[in-house]
Structures are given as structure tokens and as C-alpha cells.
Coordinates of N, CA and C in Angstrom, one line a residue:
M645 N 116.0 103.6 119.1 CA 117.9 103.2 118.4 C 118.4 102.2 118.7
L646 N 119.9 101.5 118.1 CA 120.1 100.9 118.3 C 121.9 100.9 118.2
T647 N 122.3 99.8 119.5 CA 123.8 99.9 119.8 C 124.9 99.4 119.0
K648 N 125.4 99.4 119.4 CA 127.1 99.4 118.1 C 127.0 98.2 118.1
K649 N 127.2 97.1 118.3 CA 127.2 96.1 118.2 C 125.9 95.6 117.9
Q650 N 125.2 95.8 118.2 CA 123.4 95.7 117.2 C 123.3 96.5 115.9
I651 N 124.4 97.4 115.5 CA 124.9 97.5 113.8 C 125.8 96.5 113.4
Q652 N 126.0 96.1 114.2 CA 127.6 95.5 113.4 C 126.9 94.2 113.5
L653 N 126.1 93.3 114.5 CA 125.4 92.6 114.1 C 124.8 92.0 112.6
L654 N 123.9 93.1 112.6 CA 123.5 93.3 111.4 C 123.1 93.3 110.4
E655 N 125.2 94.4 110.2 CA 126.1 94.5 109.4 C 126.4 93.2 108.3
F656 N 126.9 92.3 109.2 CA 127.7 90.9 109.4 C 126.4 90.1 108.8
I657 N 125.6 90.8 108.9 CA 124.2 89.3 108.9 C 123.4 89.6 107.1
Q658 N 123.4 90.9 106.9 CA 123.4 91.8 105.9 C 123.1 91.4 105.3
K659 N 125.8 91.5 104.3 CA 126.0 90.9 103.9 C 126.6 89.3 103.5
R660 N 126.4 89.1 104.4 CA 126.5 86.9 104.5 C 125.3 86.4 103.9
M661 N 124.5 87.2 104.1 CA 123.3 86.9 103.6 C 123.2 87.4 102.1
A662 N 123.9 88.9 101.6 CA 123.8 89.2 100.0 C 125.3 88.4 99.1
R663 N 125.8 87.3 100.1 CA 127.3 86.9 99.6 C 126.4 85.3 99.5
D664 N 125.8 84.7 99.8 CA 125.7 83.3 100.1 C 124.8 83.0 100.0
G665 N 123.2 84.3 100.0 CA 121.6 84.1 100.5 C 121.2 83.3 101.3
V666 N 121.9 82.9 102.4 CA 121.7 81.5 103.3 C 122.1 82.2 105.5
P667 N 122.0 83.4 106.6 CA 122.1 83.6 106.5 C 123.8 83.0 108.3
P668 N 124.4 83.6 108.3 CA 125.2 83.3 108.6 C 124.7 82.3 110.3
S669 N 125.2 81.1 110.6 CA 125.2 80.2 112.1 C 125.4 81.7 113.6
F670 N 125.2 80.6 114.3 CA 125.8 81.6 115.1 C 127.3 81.4 116.0
D671 N 127.4 81.1 115.6 CA 129.4 80.8 115.8 C 129.6 81.4 115.1
E672 N 129.5 81.3 113.9 CA 129.8 82.6 112.8 C 129.8 84.5 113.2
M673 N 128.7 83.5 114.4 CA 128.0 85.2 114.4 C 129.0 86.1 115.7
K674 N 129.3 84.8 116.1 CA 130.0 85.3 117.9 C 130.8 85.1 117.5
D675 N 131.9 84.9 116.4 CA 133.0 85.2 115.9 C 133.3 86.5 115.6
A676 N 132.7 86.8 114.6 CA 132.3 87.5 114.0 C 132.3 89.2 114.5
L677 N 131.6 89.4 115.4 CA 131.4 90.4 117.4 C 132.5 89.6 118.1
D678 N 133.9 89.0 118.4 CA 134.3 88.8 118.9 C 134.2 88.1 120.6
L679 N 132.9 87.8 120.2 CA 132.2 87.5 122.1 C 132.8 86.4 122.0
R680 N 132.2 86.7 123.7 CA 133.2 84.3 124.3 C 132.4 84.1 124.0
S681 N 130.5 83.8 124.1 CA 129.8 82.9 124.2 C 128.7 83.4 123.0
K682 N 127.3 82.3 122.8 CA 126.6 82.3 122.0 C 125.6 83.4 122.2
S683 N 125.8 83.0 123.7 CA 123.9 83.4 124.9 C 124.1 84.9 124.1
G684 N 125.6 85.7 124.5 CA 124.9 87.9 124.0 C 124.7 87.9 122.2
I685 N 125.4 86.3 121.3 CA 124.2 86.5 120.0 C 122.8 86.4 120.3
H686 N 122.8 85.0 120.5 CA 121.4 85.0 121.3 C 119.8 86.4 121.3
R687 N 120.7 87.0 122.8 CA 120.7 88.7 123.5 C 120.9 89.3 122.3
L688 N 121.5 89.4 120.6 CA 121.1 90.3 119.8 C 120.1 90.4 119.1
V689 N 120.0 88.9 118.8 CA 119.3 88.6 118.0 C 117.9 89.4 118.1
T690 N 117.9 88.8 119.1 CA 116.4 89.1 120.3 C 115.9 90.6 119.9
A691 N 117.2 90.9 120.6 CA 116.9 92.8 120.6 C 116.3 93.2 119.1
L692 N 116.9 92.8 118.2 CA 116.6 93.0 117.0 C 116.1 92.6 116.0
E693 N 115.0 92.1 116.5 CA 113.8 91.2 116.1 C 113.0 92.1 116.8
E694 N 112.6 92.2 118.2 CA 112.0 93.5 119.4 C 112.0 94.9 118.6
R695 N 112.9 95.1 118.2 CA 112.8 96.2 117.4 C 112.4 96.3 115.4
G696 N 111.9 95.0 115.3 CA 111.2 94.3 114.0 C 112.8 95.0 112.8
F697 N 113.9 95.0 113.1 CA 115.0 94.6 112.4 C 114.6 93.1 111.4
I698 N 114.8 92.3 112.8 CA 114.8 91.2 111.6 C 114.1 90.5 112.0
R699 N 114.1 88.9 111.4 CA 112.5 88.3 111.9 C 113.1 86.7 112.5
R700 N 112.7 86.0 112.5 CA 112.8 84.3 112.7 C 112.2 84.0 112.5
L701 N 112.2 82.4 111.6 CA 111.2 82.1 111.2 C 111.0 80.6 111.1
P702 N 109.9 79.9 111.2 CA 110.3 78.9 112.9 C 110.2 78.7 112.1
H703 N 110.8 76.6 112.2 CA 110.8 75.1 112.3 C 112.2 75.4 110.9
R704 N 112.9 76.5 110.9 CA 113.5 76.2 109.7 C 115.2 76.9 109.9
A705 N 115.8 76.1 109.9 CA 117.3 76.0 110.7 C 118.0 77.4 110.0
R706 N 118.5 78.0 111.3 CA 119.7 79.9 111.1 C 118.2 80.3 109.7
A707 N 117.4 80.2 110.2 CA 115.9 81.0 109.2 C 116.6 82.3 109.7
L708 N 116.8 83.8 109.2 CA 116.6 84.8 110.2 C 116.3 85.0 108.8
E709 N 115.1 86.6 108.7 CA 115.7 87.8 107.4 C 115.7 89.2 107.6
V710 N 116.7 89.5 106.8 CA 116.6 91.2 107.4 C 115.8 91.8 107.1
V711 N 114.3 92.2 107.7 CA 113.7 93.1 107.4 C 114.0 94.6 107.1
R712 N 114.7 95.6 107.7 CA 115.0 96.1 106.8 C 116.3 97.1 107.9
L713 N 116.4 98.1 107.2 CA 118.6 98.5 107.8 C 118.2 99.4 108.9
P714 N 118.6 100.4 109.2 CA 118.9 101.5 110.3 C 119.3 102.2 109.2
D715 N 118.9 104.2 109.7 CA 120.3 104.7 108.3 C 120.8 104.3 108.2
A716 N 122.2 103.9 109.6 CA 123.1 104.3 109.3 C 123.9 102.7 107.8
L717 N 122.3 101.8 107.8 CA 123.2 100.6 107.2 C 122.1 100.9 105.8
A718 N 121.6 101.7 105.7 CA 121.2 102.6 103.8 C 121.9 101.6 103.4
H719 N 123.6 102.1 103.6 CA 124.0 101.5 101.7 C 123.7 100.3 101.5
L720 N 124.0 99.4 102.1 CA 124.2 98.1 102.4 C 122.8 97.4 101.2
D721 N 121.5 97.8 101.0 CA 120.3 97.9 100.0 C 121.2 98.6 99.0
Q722 N 122.1 99.2 98.7 CA 122.4 99.2 96.9 C 123.2 98.6 96.8
A723 N 124.4 97.9 97.9 CA 126.1 96.6 98.3 C 125.4 95.6 97.4
A724 N 124.2 94.9 98.3 CA 123.9 93.3 98.6 C 123.9 92.9 96.8
P725 N 123.1 94.1 95.4 CA 123.4 93.7 94.5 C 124.4 93.0 94.0
A726 N 125.0 94.2 93.9 CA 126.8 93.6 93.5 C 127.8 92.9 93.7
E727 N 128.0 92.5 95.4 CA 128.4 91.6 96.3 C 128.0 90.3 95.8
A728 N 126.5 90.3 95.6 CA 125.4 88.4 95.6 C 126.2 88.1 93.6
A729 N 126.5 89.1 93.3 CA 126.7 88.6 91.9 C 127.9 88.4 91.7
G730 N 129.4 89.3 92.3 CA 130.5 88.8 92.7 C 130.7 88.2 93.4
A731 N 130.2 87.1 94.5 CA 130.7 86.3 95.0 C 130.5 84.9 93.9
G732 N 129.7 84.9 93.3 CA 130.5 83.8 92.0 C 128.9 82.7 92.7
G733 N 128.5 82.5 94.4 CA 127.8 81.7 94.9 C 126.5 80.9 94.1
F734 N 125.6 80.1 94.6 CA 124.3 80.9 94.4 C 124.2 80.8 95.8
T735 N 123.1 81.3 95.5 CA 122.0 82.6 96.2 C 120.5 83.1 95.9
P736 N 119.9 81.5 96.3 CA 118.2 81.3 96.4 C 117.9 82.9 96.9
R737 N 117.4 82.5 95.2 CA 116.1 83.6 95.4 C 114.4 82.8 95.7
V738 N 113.9 82.7 96.1 CA 113.0 81.9 97.0 C 111.3 83.4 96.5
V739 N 110.3 81.9 96.0 CA 109.4 82.7 95.8 C 108.2 82.4 96.6
P740 N 106.9 82.4 96.0 CA 106.2 81.6 96.6 C 105.4 81.0 95.8
N741 N 105.2 79.2 96.7 CA 104.6 78.3 95.8 C 103.7 78.6 94.9
F742 N 103.1 78.3 93.5 CA 101.8 78.1 92.8 C 102.0 77.4 91.5
R743 N 101.1 77.1 91.5 CA 101.1 75.8 90.2 C 99.8 77.0 88.8
P744 N 99.3 76.2 87.8 CA 98.8 77.1 86.8 C 98.5 75.8 87.4
S745 N 96.7 76.0 87.0 CA 95.8 74.8 86.2 C 95.2 73.8 85.4
R746 N 95.8 74.8 84.3 CA 96.6 73.4 83.6 C 97.8 73.2 83.0
P747 N 98.3 72.1 82.6 CA 100.0 71.3 83.0 C 99.8 72.0 80.8
R748 N 101.0 71.9 80.4 CA 101.7 72.0 79.5 C 102.8 71.3 79.3
G749 N 103.1 71.2 78.2 CA 104.4 70.4 78.4 C 106.0 71.4 78.6
A750 N 107.4 70.7 79.3 CA 108.1 71.2 78.8 C 108.4 72.2 78.0
M751 N 109.5 73.8 78.2 CA 109.3 75.0 76.9 C 110.9 75.4 77.6
A752 N 111.0 75.8 76.4 CA 112.5 77.0 76.7 C 112.7 78.1 77.5
V753 N 113.5 78.5 78.3 CA 112.7 80.6 78.8 C 111.6 81.1 77.7
A754 N 110.8 81.7 77.5 CA 111.1 82.4 77.2 C 111.0 84.0 77.9
D755 N 110.9 85.3 77.7 CA 110.5 86.6 78.4 C 109.6 87.2 78.8
S756 N 108.1 86.2 80.1 CA 106.9 86.1 79.9 C 107.0 85.7 81.7
P757 N 106.0 86.5 82.0 CA 106.4 87.0 83.9 C 106.0 85.7 84.1
A758 N 105.9 84.1 83.7 CA 105.6 83.4 84.7 C 105.9 82.6 83.7
V759 N 106.6 81.1 83.7 CA 107.2 80.0 82.8 C 107.2 78.8 83.5
D760 N 106.2 77.9 82.4 CA 105.2 76.9 83.4 C 107.2 75.6 82.7
L761 N 107.4 75.1 83.8 CA 108.3 73.9 84.2 C 107.6 72.2 84.3
P762 N 108.3 71.4 84.0 CA 108.1 69.9 84.0 C 108.8 70.0 85.4
L763 N 107.2 69.4 86.8 CA 107.9 69.1 88.2 C 108.6 68.0 88.2
M764 N 109.4 67.6 88.0 CA 110.1 65.8 87.8 C 109.9 65.1 88.6
G765 N 109.4 65.3 90.2 CA 109.5 64.5 90.9 C 110.5 64.6 91.9
R766 N 110.9 63.7 92.9 CA 112.1 64.1 94.1 C 113.2 63.8 94.4
I767 N 113.7 64.6 94.3 CA 115.5 64.2 94.9 C 116.0 64.6 95.7
A768 N 117.6 63.7 96.4 CA 117.8 63.7 97.5 C 118.4 64.1 98.0
A769 N 118.5 65.4 99.0 CA 119.4 66.9 99.7 C 120.3 65.3 100.9
G770 N 120.5 64.3 100.4 CA 120.7 63.6 102.2 C 121.1 62.2 100.7
V771 N 120.4 61.3 102.6 CA 121.6 60.0 100.9 C 120.6 59.9 99.6
P772 N 122.0 59.4 98.5 CA 120.3 59.8 97.2 C 119.7 59.2 97.1
I773 N 118.5 59.1 96.3 CA 117.0 58.7 96.0 C 117.5 58.0 94.5
E774 N 116.7 57.5 94.0 CA 116.5 56.5 92.9 C 116.3 58.2 91.7
A775 N 117.2 57.4 90.6 CA 116.7 58.9 89.7 C 115.6 58.9 88.8
I776 N 115.2 60.5 88.8 CA 113.9 61.3 88.6 C 113.7 60.9 87.1
S777 N 113.0 60.4 85.9 CA 112.8 60.7 84.9 C 111.4 60.6 84.5
E778 N 110.1 60.8 85.0 CA 108.8 61.1 84.5 C 109.0 62.7 85.3
V779 N 107.7 62.9 84.5 CA 106.8 64.6 85.2 C 105.1 64.3 85.4
A780 N 106.0 64.4 87.0 CA 105.2 64.8 87.7 C 103.4 65.3 87.8
H781 N 103.5 66.5 87.2 CA 103.1 67.6 87.0 C 104.2 68.9 86.5
H782 N 103.6 69.7 86.1 CA 104.3 71.0 86.0 C 104.2 71.7 87.4
I783 N 104.5 73.2 87.1 CA 104.7 74.2 88.3 C 105.2 75.1 87.3
A784 N 105.0 76.5 87.8 CA 104.9 77.6 87.1 C 105.9 78.0 88.3
V785 N 106.7 78.8 87.4 CA 108.7 79.7 87.6 C 107.9 81.1 87.7
P786 N 108.6 82.6 88.1 CA 108.9 83.8 87.1 C 110.0 83.5 85.9
G787 N 109.5 83.9 84.9 CA 110.8 84.0 84.4 C 112.6 84.4 84.2
T788 N 112.1 86.0 85.2 CA 113.3 86.4 85.8 C 113.6 85.2 86.7
M789 N 113.8 84.2 87.1 CA 114.3 83.7 88.0 C 115.5 82.3 87.5
L790 N 114.8 82.4 86.1 CA 115.7 81.5 84.7 C 116.8 82.3 84.2
T791 N 117.3 81.4 83.2 CA 118.7 81.9 82.8 C 118.7 81.5 81.7
G792 N 119.4 82.3 80.8 CA 119.6 82.5 79.3 C 118.3 82.0 78.6
R793 N 118.9 81.2 77.8 CA 117.7 80.5 76.6 C 117.5 78.6 76.8
E794 N 118.3 78.3 77.4 CA 118.4 76.5 78.6 C 116.7 76.3 78.6
H795 N 117.0 75.3 78.5 CA 116.0 74.3 78.4 C 115.8 74.3 80.4
H796 N 114.7 74.5 80.7 CA 115.1 74.2 83.1 C 113.8 73.7 83.4
Y797 N 113.7 72.4 84.4 CA 113.3 71.4 85.3 C 112.8 71.8 86.3
A798 N 112.5 71.2 87.6 CA 111.6 71.2 88.8 C 112.2 70.3 89.4
L799 N 112.2 70.3 90.6 CA 112.8 69.2 91.4 C 112.0 69.5 92.9
E800 N 111.3 68.0 93.6 CA 111.3 68.3 95.3 C 112.3 67.6 95.9
V801 N 112.5 68.7 97.4 CA 113.5 67.9 97.8 C 113.4 67.6 98.9
T802 N 113.6 66.7 99.0 CA 114.2 65.0 100.5 C 114.9 65.5 101.1
G803 N 115.1 65.8 102.7 CA 116.3 65.7 102.7 C 117.1 67.1 104.1
D804 N 117.4 66.8 104.0 CA 118.4 68.3 105.4 C 119.6 68.6 105.0
S805 N 120.0 67.8 103.6 CA 121.7 68.2 103.5 C 122.6 69.7 102.9
M806 N 121.0 70.1 102.5 CA 121.8 71.7 102.0 C 121.1 73.1 102.8
I807 N 121.4 72.3 103.7 CA 119.9 73.2 104.6 C 121.1 74.9 104.9
D808 N 122.0 74.1 105.2 CA 123.9 75.5 105.4 C 123.3 76.0 104.0
A809 N 123.2 75.8 102.8 CA 123.3 76.6 101.6 C 121.9 77.2 100.9
G810 N 120.2 77.3 102.7 CA 119.4 77.5 101.8 C 118.3 76.7 101.9
I811 N 118.6 75.8 101.8 CA 117.8 74.3 100.4 C 117.3 73.2 101.7
N812 N 115.8 73.1 101.6 CA 115.2 73.5 103.4 C 114.5 71.3 102.3
D813 N 114.2 70.8 104.0 CA 113.1 69.9 103.0 C 112.3 70.4 102.4
G814 N 111.1 69.2 101.7 CA 110.2 70.5 101.3 C 110.9 71.2 99.5
D815 N 111.2 72.2 99.7 CA 111.8 73.5 99.0 C 111.1 72.1 97.7
I816 N 111.1 73.0 96.9 CA 111.9 73.3 94.6 C 112.2 74.4 94.3
V817 N 113.5 72.6 93.2 CA 114.1 73.8 93.1 C 115.0 73.2 91.3
V818 N 114.6 75.3 91.5 CA 114.9 75.2 89.8 C 116.7 75.0 88.9
I819 N 116.0 73.8 88.6 CA 117.8 73.1 87.5 C 117.6 73.9 86.1
R820 N 119.1 74.8 85.8 CA 119.4 74.5 84.6 C 120.0 74.0 84.4
E821 N 119.0 73.0 82.9 CA 120.7 71.6 82.2 C 121.2 71.6 81.9
Q822 N 122.5 71.9 82.2 CA 123.6 70.9 81.8 C 124.2 69.8 81.7
D823 N 125.7 69.4 81.2 CA 126.4 68.9 81.8 C 127.6 68.9 82.4
T824 N 127.9 70.2 83.0 CA 129.3 71.0 83.5 C 128.8 72.6 83.9
A825 N 129.8 71.6 85.1 CA 129.8 72.5 86.1 C 130.8 72.9 86.8
D826 N 131.1 74.3 87.7 CA 132.5 74.7 87.8 C 132.5 73.7 89.3
N827 N 133.4 73.9 90.2 CA 133.8 74.4 91.5 C 132.9 75.1 92.0
G828 N 131.9 74.4 93.4 CA 131.1 75.6 94.5 C 129.8 75.0 93.9
D829 N 129.4 75.1 92.9 CA 127.8 74.8 91.9 C 127.0 73.6 92.7
I830 N 126.1 74.2 92.5 CA 124.8 73.1 93.0 C 124.6 72.8 92.2
I831 N 124.1 71.0 91.7 CA 123.7 70.0 91.0 C 123.3 69.5 91.0
V832 N 122.6 68.8 90.0 CA 121.5 67.7 89.8 C 123.1 66.6 89.2
A833 N 122.9 65.6 90.3 CA 124.3 64.7 90.3 C 123.4 63.5 89.9
L834 N 124.0 62.4 89.0 CA 123.3 60.8 88.3 C 124.8 60.6 89.1
V835 N 124.5 59.0 89.5 CA 125.6 58.9 90.5 C 124.9 57.0 89.8
D836 N 125.7 56.6 88.8 CA 125.8 55.0 88.6 C 124.2 55.4 87.9
N837 N 124.5 56.2 86.9 CA 122.8 57.3 86.6 C 121.6 55.5 86.7
Q838 N 121.6 55.6 88.3 CA 120.7 55.6 88.9 C 119.8 56.1 90.4
E839 N 120.9 56.6 90.9 CA 120.5 57.2 91.5 C 120.9 59.4 91.7
A840 N 119.7 59.5 91.8 CA 119.8 61.4 91.6 C 119.9 62.4 93.2
T841 N 121.3 62.7 93.4 CA 121.1 63.7 94.4 C 121.6 65.2 94.0
L842 N 121.3 66.3 95.2 CA 121.7 67.9 95.2 C 122.7 68.1 95.6
K843 N 123.5 68.2 95.7 CA 125.0 67.9 95.6 C 125.9 69.8 95.8
R844 N 126.9 70.5 96.1 CA 128.2 70.8 95.9 C 129.0 70.5 95.4
Y845 N 129.6 70.9 93.8 CA 130.7 69.8 93.1 C 131.6 71.1 93.3
R846 N 132.4 69.5 93.6 CA 133.6 69.7 93.5 C 134.5 68.6 92.8
R847 N 136.0 69.5 91.6 CA 136.2 68.3 91.5 C 137.3 68.5 91.3
R848 N 138.1 67.4 92.1 CA 139.6 66.8 92.8 C 140.6 66.2 91.4
G849 N 140.9 66.1 91.2 CA 141.7 64.7 90.0 C 140.4 65.2 89.3
A850 N 140.3 63.7 89.0 CA 139.9 62.6 88.4 C 139.2 61.8 88.9
M851 N 138.5 62.7 90.7 CA 137.7 62.6 91.2 C 136.8 63.7 91.6
I852 N 135.4 63.6 91.6 CA 134.6 63.4 91.7 C 134.0 64.4 93.2
G853 N 133.0 65.6 93.6 CA 133.2 65.6 95.4 C 131.6 65.7 95.4
L854 N 131.1 65.0 96.4 CA 130.2 65.8 96.0 C 129.2 65.8 97.8
E855 N 129.6 67.6 97.6 CA 129.7 67.8 98.8 C 128.2 68.8 99.9
A856 N 128.0 68.2 100.9 CA 126.8 68.2 101.5 C 127.0 70.3 102.1
A857 N 125.8 70.6 102.5 CA 125.7 71.9 103.4 C 125.6 71.8 104.6
N858 N 126.3 70.4 105.4 CA 125.5 69.9 106.5 C 126.4 69.2 107.0
A859 N 127.3 69.8 108.7 CA 128.0 68.6 108.9 C 128.1 67.9 109.4
A860 N 126.5 67.1 109.1 CA 125.8 66.2 110.0 C 126.5 65.3 108.7
Y861 N 126.6 65.8 107.5 CA 127.2 65.1 106.1 C 128.7 64.8 105.8
E862 N 128.8 63.2 106.0 CA 130.2 62.9 105.2 C 130.3 63.6 103.0
T863 N 131.0 65.1 102.3 CA 131.8 64.7 101.2 C 131.6 63.5 100.6
R864 N 130.8 62.7 99.4 CA 130.4 61.5 98.7 C 132.1 61.9 98.3
I865 N 133.6 60.6 97.8 CA 134.6 61.0 96.3 C 133.8 60.0 95.3
L866 N 134.5 60.3 94.5 CA 134.0 58.9 93.2 C 134.6 59.3 91.9
P867 N 134.4 58.3 91.4 CA 135.0 58.6 90.2 C 134.9 59.1 88.9
E868 N 135.7 59.9 88.4 CA 134.1 61.2 87.5 C 133.9 60.6 86.4
D869 N 133.5 58.3 85.6 CA 132.9 58.2 85.1 C 131.3 57.9 86.0
R870 N 131.9 57.7 86.9 CA 129.9 57.1 88.2 C 129.1 58.8 88.4
V871 N 130.5 59.4 88.1 CA 128.9 61.3 88.7 C 128.5 62.1 86.9
R872 N 126.8 62.3 86.6 CA 127.2 62.8 85.6 C 125.9 63.6 85.7
I873 N 126.8 65.0 86.1 CA 126.1 66.5 85.7 C 124.4 66.0 85.2
Q874 N 123.7 66.8 85.4 CA 122.0 67.1 84.8 C 121.3 67.7 85.1
G875 N 122.6 68.9 85.5 CA 122.1 70.3 85.2 C 123.3 71.7 87.2
R876 N 121.7 72.5 86.6 CA 122.5 73.1 87.6 C 122.1 74.4 88.6
L877 N 121.3 73.7 90.0 CA 120.5 75.1 90.4 C 121.1 76.2 90.7
V878 N 119.9 77.3 90.1 CA 119.6 78.3 89.7 C 118.5 79.0 90.1
G879 N 117.6 78.3 91.1 CA 116.4 79.4 92.2 C 115.7 78.7 93.0
L880 N 115.1 79.3 93.5 CA 114.8 78.5 95.2 C 113.1 78.6 95.3
I881 N 112.3 77.5 95.3 CA 110.5 77.8 95.8 C 110.1 77.5 96.8
R882 N 110.2 78.9 97.9 CA 109.6 77.4 99.7 C 107.8 77.5 99.4
S883 N 107.2 76.8 99.8 CA 105.3 77.2 100.2 C 105.9 77.0 101.6
Y884 N 104.8 79.0 102.5 CA 105.6 78.7 103.6 C 103.7 78.9 104.4

């Protein structure tokens, strides 16, 4: 049986993951439960883990996973998809990484269990690296991860600047090819036609902000003519 505080914390974690696709930080949990220190949150998290309601993933920042919910929170199972859709932000859909035995060319999205996408190489979630233009190989992704009938491609993430958005070093991101974005979208940005980076998009008048999801990195503010949108993040694949 869970205490009131344990139920409150589990509800907060579940709602935040449904909205943002990433667990809240310990500071956010502390503030949400009106506790004086993070030590109380650590005790609550440990208790929930010991009772099998959450799981901590090793070697990952802010890596909590809700395994199950008590009867008192069963309604959140139904509400989570609707809340996530209404939030308008990116919700990572993580699937195990698997690759086809025979590479094929890039293709448009089809109604099939798996679709082969070109893996274009590596992209920086940190300091921008040289732009990617060559196909390294191909990777199979679930067709349900893709949106519409537009072309998609995949990139391997290097760096930690997007960890608070649930995107870690070594992840494969699935990108929908497009040249426009809304504020808050996570995009592939080509800077000065030579640097590619994965960042959150913010337009500020005639300037473009490329915003990290890690407090250790500053937002880059650039004139709009120096930034070209290469696509928008729609999915994520992770190997454990």
C-alpha cells in the first residue's frame, strides 16, 4: 500500500512523462510535492522502486520509467495519450534498435509494420558538427512511428545537450523531412550550410534561437538567413 506522498509523486511523474516524454527532475518533484529537500524525493523514489511501480534506468540522466500504476491512479492510463497529444510537444517513442540484413534505398512512408530509412550519419546534440549528406546504411523503424507520407530519415545522436528532452548520446532520431517548424519543435538545423545540429527551434523576430535541453549549454541566437531547417524530430530509437 502506498502513502499519500508516494501516490502524489507517482501521479506527478506519470503526468509529466505523458506531457513531455521525459521524467521531471528531482528539483521539479521537490517543488511539486512542496518538500524542503531532495532527500525526501530520493526516499520516495526508492520506495516506489522497491514496490515495483517505477524503475530507474542505469547510466541515464533523469531516467525513470513508470512500470505500473496503483488502482488509485488507473485513470491516468486512459488520460495519458490525450494529454500528450494536447501538449503539442515532442514525446519520444522509444523502440529497440534493429537493422535490416539487406539495405534498400530511401522510400516514402508506407502502411507497413517496418520501413527502411537511410541512416545519414551522426548529428550533434551539443556543439554542431559537419553537415551530414551521405547515407551510412539503413535502419528499419516501425511504420507507426512515421507521420503522413512525407520522406523521413534517421541520424545517430552524439552529445548530451538534449538529455532533458529524453534524447541521449547514441540514440537514433527519426526525422521528418521539412523546411518549416513551429516554436518548440525539435529540429535538424543546418547552420551556414556546413554545420548540422539537433536543437529546439525558437523564432525571435528575424532571429532564430537553437535551444538546448541541458542547462550546461547556452541557446545560440542566429540571423534567420544562417539557419536552414532540414527536418523535424518525430521518433527515437534506443539500444540498451
